[in-house]
Short mmCIF file of C-alpha atoms in Angstrom, two decimals:
data_model
loop_
_atom_site.label_atom_id
_atom_site.label_comp_id
_atom_site.label_asym_id
_atom_site.label_seq_id
_atom_site.Cartn_x
_atom_site.Cartn_y
_atom_site.Cartn_z
CA MET Y 20 -4.59 41.21 -1.83
CA GLY Y 21 -3.97 38.81 -4.63
CA GLY Y 22 -2.26 35.62 -5.66
CA SER Y 23 0.97 36.38 -3.84
CA ASP Y 24 -0.89 36.82 -0.53
CA ALA Y 25 -2.72 33.54 -1.00
CA ARG Y 26 0.46 31.70 -1.91
CA ALA Y 27 2.40 33.02 1.08
CA LEU Y 28 -0.49 32.21 3.44
CA SER Y 29 -0.85 28.75 1.92
CA ARG Y 30 2.83 27.98 2.50
CA ALA Y 31 2.72 29.22 6.08
CA LEU Y 32 -0.49 27.32 6.83
CA LEU Y 33 0.84 24.06 5.40
CA ASP Y 34 4.09 24.39 7.37
CA LEU Y 35 2.18 25.05 10.59
CA CYS Y 36 -0.17 22.12 10.02
CA ARG Y 37 2.73 19.79 9.32
CA MET Y 38 4.38 20.85 12.55
CA ARG Y 39 1.18 20.31 14.53
CA LYS Y 40 0.14 17.22 12.55
CA LEU Y 41 -3.18 18.71 11.42
CA THR Y 42 -5.24 17.89 8.33
CA ILE Y 43 -7.62 20.16 6.42
CA ALA Y 44 -10.76 19.95 4.29
CA THR Y 45 -12.46 22.80 2.44
CA ALA Y 46 -16.12 23.43 1.63
CA GLU Y 47 -16.62 26.12 -1.00
CA SER Y 48 -19.53 27.68 -2.79
CA CYS Y 49 -18.83 31.10 -4.33
CA THR Y 50 -15.07 30.45 -4.55
CA GLY Y 51 -15.62 27.23 -6.49
CA GLY Y 52 -12.58 25.39 -5.14
CA LEU Y 53 -10.08 28.27 -5.17
CA VAL Y 54 -9.04 27.73 -1.54
CA ALA Y 55 -8.30 24.07 -2.20
CA GLY Y 56 -6.54 25.11 -5.39
CA ALA Y 57 -4.33 27.62 -3.56
CA LEU Y 58 -3.30 25.02 -1.01
CA THR Y 59 -2.73 22.15 -3.42
CA ASP Y 60 -0.71 24.45 -5.69
CA ILE Y 61 2.06 24.14 -3.08
CA PRO Y 62 4.23 21.03 -3.62
CA GLY Y 63 3.91 18.48 -0.83
CA SER Y 64 0.50 19.67 0.33
CA SER Y 65 -0.94 16.16 0.24
CA ASP Y 66 0.25 15.44 3.77
CA VAL Y 67 -2.08 18.18 5.04
CA ILE Y 68 -4.95 18.56 2.55
CA ASP Y 69 -7.44 15.71 2.58
CA ARG Y 70 -10.17 16.91 0.21
CA GLY Y 71 -12.24 19.82 -1.01
CA PHE Y 72 -16.01 20.00 -1.43
CA VAL Y 73 -17.35 22.35 -4.13
CA THR Y 74 -21.01 22.71 -3.20
CA TYR Y 75 -22.36 25.39 -5.50
CA SER Y 76 -26.03 24.42 -5.40
CA ASN Y 77 -28.27 24.02 -2.37
CA GLU Y 78 -28.74 20.37 -3.27
CA ALA Y 79 -24.98 19.85 -3.18
CA LYS Y 80 -24.78 21.51 0.23
CA ARG Y 81 -27.43 19.12 1.51
CA ALA Y 82 -26.13 15.96 -0.15
CA MET Y 83 -22.38 16.43 0.31
CA LEU Y 84 -22.17 18.36 3.58
CA GLY Y 85 -25.42 17.57 5.35
CA VAL Y 86 -26.66 21.16 5.48
CA ASN Y 87 -30.21 21.07 6.78
CA ALA Y 88 -32.93 21.89 4.26
CA THR Y 89 -34.69 23.95 6.93
CA THR Y 90 -31.54 26.02 7.42
CA LEU Y 91 -31.35 26.80 3.72
CA ALA Y 92 -35.05 27.64 3.53
CA THR Y 93 -35.00 29.83 6.63
CA PHE Y 94 -31.67 31.65 6.39
CA GLY Y 95 -30.61 31.11 2.78
CA ALA Y 96 -27.45 29.70 1.27
CA VAL Y 97 -25.50 32.89 2.06
CA SER Y 98 -25.79 33.01 5.84
CA LYS Y 99 -23.93 32.36 9.07
CA GLU Y 100 -26.04 29.28 9.73
CA THR Y 101 -25.33 27.68 6.36
CA ALA Y 102 -21.61 28.48 6.47
CA THR Y 103 -21.33 26.95 9.93
CA GLN Y 104 -23.15 23.78 8.91
CA MET Y 105 -20.95 23.53 5.81
CA ALA Y 106 -17.78 23.71 7.90
CA VAL Y 107 -19.01 21.17 10.44
CA GLY Y 108 -20.20 18.87 7.65
CA ALA Y 109 -16.82 18.98 5.92
CA LEU Y 110 -15.06 18.30 9.21
CA GLU Y 111 -17.20 15.26 9.94
CA ARG Y 112 -17.33 13.77 6.47
CA ALA Y 113 -13.61 14.13 5.79
CA ASP Y 114 -12.64 13.18 9.37
CA VAL Y 115 -9.99 15.91 9.45
CA ASP Y 116 -8.75 18.29 12.15
CA LEU Y 117 -9.73 21.60 10.52
CA ALA Y 118 -12.30 22.66 7.94
CA VAL Y 119 -13.22 25.96 6.30
CA ALA Y 120 -16.44 26.91 4.53
CA ILE Y 121 -17.24 29.85 2.24
CA THR Y 122 -20.61 30.93 0.87
CA GLY Y 123 -21.32 34.31 -0.67
CA ILE Y 124 -22.41 36.50 -3.55
CA ALA Y 125 -19.48 37.21 -5.84
CA GLY Y 126 -21.60 39.05 -8.40
CA PRO Y 127 -22.27 40.75 -10.63
CA GLY Y 128 -25.81 39.42 -10.06
CA GLY Y 129 -27.41 37.44 -7.27
CA ALA Y 130 -28.04 40.23 -4.77
CA THR Y 131 -31.22 40.17 -2.70
CA PRO Y 132 -32.64 42.58 -0.11
CA GLY Y 133 -30.19 42.62 2.81
CA LYS Y 134 -27.66 40.51 0.92
CA PRO Y 135 -25.67 42.69 -1.48
CA VAL Y 136 -23.02 41.69 -3.99
CA GLY Y 137 -19.76 41.13 -2.14
CA LEU Y 138 -21.36 39.60 0.97
CA VAL Y 139 -19.46 36.47 2.02
CA HIS Y 140 -19.91 34.27 5.08
CA PHE Y 141 -16.96 32.24 6.37
CA ALA Y 142 -16.82 29.50 9.00
CA VAL Y 143 -13.97 27.40 10.31
CA ALA Y 144 -14.37 24.36 12.53
CA ALA Y 145 -11.86 22.30 14.50
CA ARG Y 146 -11.98 18.74 15.73
CA ASP Y 147 -11.76 19.99 19.34
CA GLY Y 148 -15.10 21.81 18.98
CA ARG Y 149 -13.95 25.34 18.16
CA ILE Y 150 -16.09 27.09 15.53
CA VAL Y 151 -15.55 30.63 14.26
CA HIS Y 152 -17.83 32.57 11.89
CA ARG Y 153 -17.13 35.84 10.10
CA GLU Y 154 -19.11 37.97 7.72
CA HIS Y 155 -17.42 40.22 5.18
CA ARG Y 156 -18.99 42.76 2.85
CA PHE Y 157 -16.36 43.34 0.20
CA GLY Y 158 -18.68 45.46 -1.93
CA ALA Y 159 -19.24 45.42 -5.68
CA ILE Y 160 -15.51 45.28 -6.46
CA GLY Y 161 -15.86 42.69 -9.22
CA ARG Y 162 -16.37 38.95 -9.19
CA THR Y 163 -12.68 38.08 -9.41
CA ALA Y 164 -11.68 40.46 -6.61
CA VAL Y 165 -14.40 39.19 -4.27
CA ARG Y 166 -13.29 35.62 -4.81
CA GLU Y 167 -9.60 36.45 -4.35
CA ARG Y 168 -10.25 38.29 -1.10
CA ALA Y 169 -12.44 35.46 0.12
CA VAL Y 170 -9.61 32.97 -0.45
CA VAL Y 171 -7.17 35.10 1.56
CA GLU Y 172 -9.66 35.51 4.42
CA ALA Y 173 -10.36 31.77 4.51
CA LEU Y 174 -6.65 30.98 4.71
CA ARG Y 175 -6.20 33.51 7.51
CA MET Y 176 -9.03 31.96 9.50
CA LEU Y 177 -7.51 28.50 9.08
CA MET Y 178 -4.17 29.88 10.30
CA GLU Y 179 -5.81 31.27 13.42
CA LEU Y 180 -7.49 27.95 14.15
CA ALA Y 181 -4.32 25.97 13.46
CA ARG Y 182 -2.39 28.09 15.97
CA GLY Y 183 -4.86 27.13 18.70
CA PRO Y 184 -4.65 24.15 21.06
CA GLN Y 185 -3.88 20.80 19.52
CA VAL Y 186 -6.80 18.39 19.48
CA GLN Y 187 -4.82 15.73 21.37
CA ALA Y 188 -3.92 18.11 24.19
CA LYS Y 189 -7.41 19.44 24.90
CA PRO Y 190 -8.76 16.53 27.00
CA HIS Y 191 -5.67 16.68 29.22
CA ARG Y 192 -6.16 20.37 29.89
CA GLU Y 193 -9.84 19.81 30.67
CA ALA Y 194 -8.94 17.01 33.07
CA ALA Y 195 -6.38 19.24 34.77
CA SER Y 196 -8.97 22.00 35.10
CA ARG Y 197 -11.43 19.61 36.71
CA ILE Y 198 -8.78 18.46 39.16
CA ARG Y 199 -7.88 22.04 40.10
CA LEU Y 200 -11.57 22.85 40.50
CA ARG Y 201 -12.13 19.91 42.83
CA VAL Y 202 -9.12 20.85 44.93
CA ALA Y 203 -10.29 24.46 45.20
CA ARG Y 204 -13.80 23.43 46.16
CA SER Y 205 -12.67 20.89 48.73
CA ALA Y 206 -10.47 23.50 50.39
CA ARG Y 207 -13.46 25.77 50.89
CA ARG Y 208 -15.66 23.00 52.24
CA HIS Y 209 -13.61 22.39 55.39
CA PRO Y 210 -15.89 22.98 58.37
CA VAL Y 211 -15.22 26.02 60.51
CA LYS Y 212 -15.07 25.27 64.21
CA ARG Y 213 -17.38 27.54 66.13
CA ARG Y 214 -16.76 28.39 69.72
CA ARG Y 215 -19.48 27.28 72.02
CA PRO Y 216 -20.95 29.98 74.20
CA PRO Y 217 -19.89 29.69 77.83
CA ARG Y 218 -22.32 27.87 80.10
CA THR Y 219 -24.12 29.99 82.63
#
């Protein structure tokens, strides 16, 4: 997985988002803006890409994305909880339809007990409330390789989210579900006529 994979995924993602009228923001730590770079390297990407946040330090994660200080202190910067808050923060601050967040340990240093080099947490969030988290342990394959693989995984996760239901259509489907539910319930509530026992 390398530059060609990222470029092909970027093109496909941008085409899909144009078709579905979706916008994207990125929030990156260990990749340092490489996801945004891969997307904006494609001509015409400005109609889909709104902005990218490079939040390398904990302070940047708090100030730019609203990651809770307690979350960072309790779970650490490289965690499911931080990645999720990064994605949601990017979604809200950029007012876009989709956002992706990456935080990890690219190496060669930075490992801690339980968090080895190559550990990367990803999160994607959609305006309709969908949030997906994934954890990957790429191993000590080298800083460049970890970052390249992280970019490809982030693009894949955005593709999966972009293929989902459009934000505008979700309320209509929910309303339809509520209507069907009411109809089903009302049908079951009809009283059953019981035969009276004969008089003696």
